[in-house]
Amino acid sequence: IESYFPTNSRSQFVRTSYNMLIIDAYNANPTSMGAALENFGSIEFKDKMLILGDMLELGEDSLSEHKAVLAKAVKTAGTVLLVGKEFGKIHHSIPHGSTELKHFDNADLLKDYLRENPVSNRTILIKGSNGIRLQSIIDVL
């Protein structure tokens, strides 16, 4: 997995008792999100899952950039969980076919959901801006 993500990035690779996690939840912008999704999409694992947090501070381009990321995300994994207000504004507008798509206003709500709906045997990319606090969900994965 490490070969798909730059060694100079802040990505962490964690194998929990249940899942393999690729954690890149420090910084997110359209370029880094696109690259992470492309790399994750090329990994040959079954049961891929994405947990994506908002990209913060994008200004007037925010909604269009979130739409572009989400359109790519639903083609990359069978399950996509979104966190943040920006994804909340657009998640209903993207066709997602058979991809399971859920939105949560914040990381605490996602964490509650994951406690009630445990995830196992997945390879999960966790990507979003640090301000979304996706690091806080790792202990339930």
PDB file of C-alpha atoms in Angstrom, residues 44-133:
ATOM      1  CA  GLU A  44      -6.247  -4.279  -5.811  1.00  0.00           C
ATOM      2  CA  PHE A  45      -8.244  -4.924  -2.634  1.00  0.00           C
ATOM      3  CA  LYS A  46     -11.846  -5.968  -2.219  1.00  0.00           C
ATOM      4  CA  ASP A  47     -14.227  -4.122   0.081  1.00  0.00           C
ATOM      5  CA  LYS A  48     -12.721  -0.660  -0.257  1.00  0.00           C
ATOM      6  CA  MET A  49     -14.272   2.077   1.823  1.00  0.00           C
ATOM      7  CA  LEU A  50     -13.760   5.840   1.824  1.00  0.00           C
ATOM      8  CA  ILE A  51     -14.218   8.199   4.732  1.00  0.00           C
ATOM      9  CA  LEU A  52     -13.887  11.728   3.390  1.00  0.00           C
ATOM     10  CA  GLY A  53     -14.012  14.983   5.316  1.00  0.00           C
ATOM     11  CA  ASP A  54     -14.583  18.444   3.931  1.00  0.00           C
ATOM     12  CA  MET A  55     -11.782  20.346   2.251  1.00  0.00           C
ATOM     13  CA  LEU A  56     -11.705  23.597   4.183  1.00  0.00           C
ATOM     14  CA  GLU A  57     -10.967  27.136   3.019  1.00  0.00           C
ATOM     15  CA  LEU A  58     -11.769  26.717  -0.674  1.00  0.00           C
ATOM     16  CA  GLY A  59     -13.863  29.869  -0.911  1.00  0.00           C
ATOM     17  CA  GLU A  60     -16.313  30.268  -3.789  1.00  0.00           C
ATOM     18  CA  ASP A  61     -15.039  27.086  -5.485  1.00  0.00           C
ATOM     19  CA  SER A  62     -15.899  24.899  -2.510  1.00  0.00           C
ATOM     20  CA  LEU A  63     -19.145  23.340  -3.732  1.00  0.00           C
ATOM     21  CA  SER A  64     -17.893  22.602  -7.235  1.00  0.00           C
ATOM     22  CA  GLU A  65     -14.664  21.079  -5.882  1.00  0.00           C
ATOM     23  CA  HIS A  66     -16.569  18.912  -3.400  1.00  0.00           C
ATOM     24  CA  LYS A  67     -18.876  17.746  -6.204  1.00  0.00           C
ATOM     25  CA  ALA A  68     -15.884  16.776  -8.347  1.00  0.00           C
ATOM     26  CA  VAL A  69     -14.297  14.821  -5.487  1.00  0.00           C
ATOM     27  CA  LEU A  70     -17.543  13.055  -4.668  1.00  0.00           C
ATOM     28  CA  ALA A  71     -18.147  12.107  -8.311  1.00  0.00           C
ATOM     29  CA  LYS A  72     -14.722  10.429  -8.321  1.00  0.00           C
ATOM     30  CA  ALA A  73     -15.217   8.870  -4.885  1.00  0.00           C
ATOM     31  CA  VAL A  74     -18.396   6.965  -5.777  1.00  0.00           C
ATOM     32  CA  LYS A  75     -16.494   5.315  -8.635  1.00  0.00           C
ATOM     33  CA  THR A  76     -13.651   4.312  -6.310  1.00  0.00           C
ATOM     34  CA  ALA A  77     -15.233   2.402  -3.411  1.00  0.00           C
ATOM     35  CA  GLY A  78     -18.372   0.479  -2.532  1.00  0.00           C
ATOM     36  CA  THR A  79     -18.965   2.567   0.593  1.00  0.00           C
ATOM     37  CA  VAL A  80     -18.387   6.309   0.937  1.00  0.00           C
ATOM     38  CA  LEU A  81     -18.931   8.065   4.261  1.00  0.00           C
ATOM     39  CA  LEU A  82     -18.796  11.859   4.167  1.00  0.00           C
ATOM     40  CA  VAL A  83     -18.212  14.294   7.012  1.00  0.00           C
ATOM     41  CA  GLY A  84     -18.781  18.042   7.032  1.00  0.00           C
ATOM     42  CA  LYS A  85     -21.083  20.836   5.964  1.00  0.00           C
ATOM     43  CA  GLU A  86     -19.735  21.198   2.425  1.00  0.00           C
ATOM     44  CA  PHE A  87     -20.284  17.545   1.553  1.00  0.00           C
ATOM     45  CA  GLY A  88     -23.659  17.871   3.257  1.00  0.00           C
ATOM     46  CA  LYS A  89     -24.712  20.528   0.761  1.00  0.00           C
ATOM     47  CA  ILE A  90     -23.996  18.385  -2.297  1.00  0.00           C
ATOM     48  CA  HIS A  91     -24.136  14.685  -1.418  1.00  0.00           C
ATOM     49  CA  HIS A  92     -27.706  14.275  -2.720  1.00  0.00           C
ATOM     50  CA  SER A  93     -26.802  15.799  -6.080  1.00  0.00           C
ATOM     51  CA  ILE A  94     -24.304  13.121  -7.151  1.00  0.00           C
ATOM     52  CA  PRO A  95     -25.556   9.876  -8.716  1.00  0.00           C
ATOM     53  CA  HIS A  96     -23.956   7.047  -6.765  1.00  0.00           C
ATOM     54  CA  GLY A  97     -25.365   3.882  -8.335  1.00  0.00           C
ATOM     55  CA  SER A  98     -24.705   0.889  -6.108  1.00  0.00           C
ATOM     56  CA  THR A  99     -22.235   2.744  -3.882  1.00  0.00           C
ATOM     57  CA  GLU A 100     -23.434   3.115  -0.299  1.00  0.00           C
ATOM     58  CA  LEU A 101     -23.287   6.847   0.432  1.00  0.00           C
ATOM     59  CA  LYS A 102     -23.887   8.401   3.850  1.00  0.00           C
ATOM     60  CA  HIS A 103     -23.302  11.894   5.210  1.00  0.00           C
ATOM     61  CA  PHE A 104     -22.571  13.044   8.766  1.00  0.00           C
ATOM     62  CA  ASP A 105     -22.430  16.645   9.940  1.00  0.00           C
ATOM     63  CA  ASN A 106     -19.366  15.993  12.109  1.00  0.00           C
ATOM     64  CA  ALA A 107     -16.863  13.327  13.149  1.00  0.00           C
ATOM     65  CA  ASP A 108     -18.638  12.664  16.463  1.00  0.00           C
ATOM     66  CA  LEU A 109     -21.825  11.623  14.631  1.00  0.00           C
ATOM     67  CA  LEU A 110     -19.804   9.385  12.311  1.00  0.00           C
ATOM     68  CA  LYS A 111     -18.064   7.827  15.299  1.00  0.00           C
ATOM     69  CA  ASP A 112     -21.444   7.069  16.909  1.00  0.00           C
ATOM     70  CA  TYR A 113     -22.617   5.490  13.639  1.00  0.00           C
ATOM     71  CA  LEU A 114     -19.490   3.337  13.382  1.00  0.00           C
ATOM     72  CA  ARG A 115     -19.926   2.150  16.973  1.00  0.00           C
ATOM     73  CA  GLU A 116     -23.484   1.058  16.162  1.00  0.00           C
ATOM     74  CA  ASN A 117     -22.516  -0.349  12.732  1.00  0.00           C
ATOM     75  CA  PRO A 118     -19.063  -1.926  13.100  1.00  0.00           C
ATOM     76  CA  VAL A 119     -16.911  -2.201  10.000  1.00  0.00           C
ATOM     77  CA  SER A 120     -14.567  -5.121   9.401  1.00  0.00           C
ATOM     78  CA  ASN A 121     -12.421  -6.671   6.682  1.00  0.00           C
ATOM     79  CA  ARG A 122     -12.154  -3.386   4.792  1.00  0.00           C
ATOM     80  CA  THR A 123      -9.356  -1.311   3.345  1.00  0.00           C
ATOM     81  CA  ILE A 124     -10.302   2.240   4.296  1.00  0.00           C
ATOM     82  CA  LEU A 125      -8.924   5.554   3.066  1.00  0.00           C
ATOM     83  CA  ILE A 126      -9.544   8.327   5.586  1.00  0.00           C
ATOM     84  CA  LYS A 127      -8.926  11.716   3.960  1.00  0.00           C
ATOM     85  CA  GLY A 128      -9.970  15.237   4.944  1.00  0.00           C
ATOM     86  CA  SER A 129      -8.872  18.529   6.413  1.00  0.00           C
ATOM     87  CA  ASN A 130      -7.521  18.416   9.958  1.00  0.00           C
ATOM     88  CA  GLY A 131     -10.343  20.689  11.144  1.00  0.00           C
ATOM     89  CA  ILE A 132     -12.883  17.934  10.433  1.00  0.00           C
ATOM     90  CA  ARG A 133     -11.204  15.767  13.120  1.00  0.00           C
TER      91      ARG A 133
END
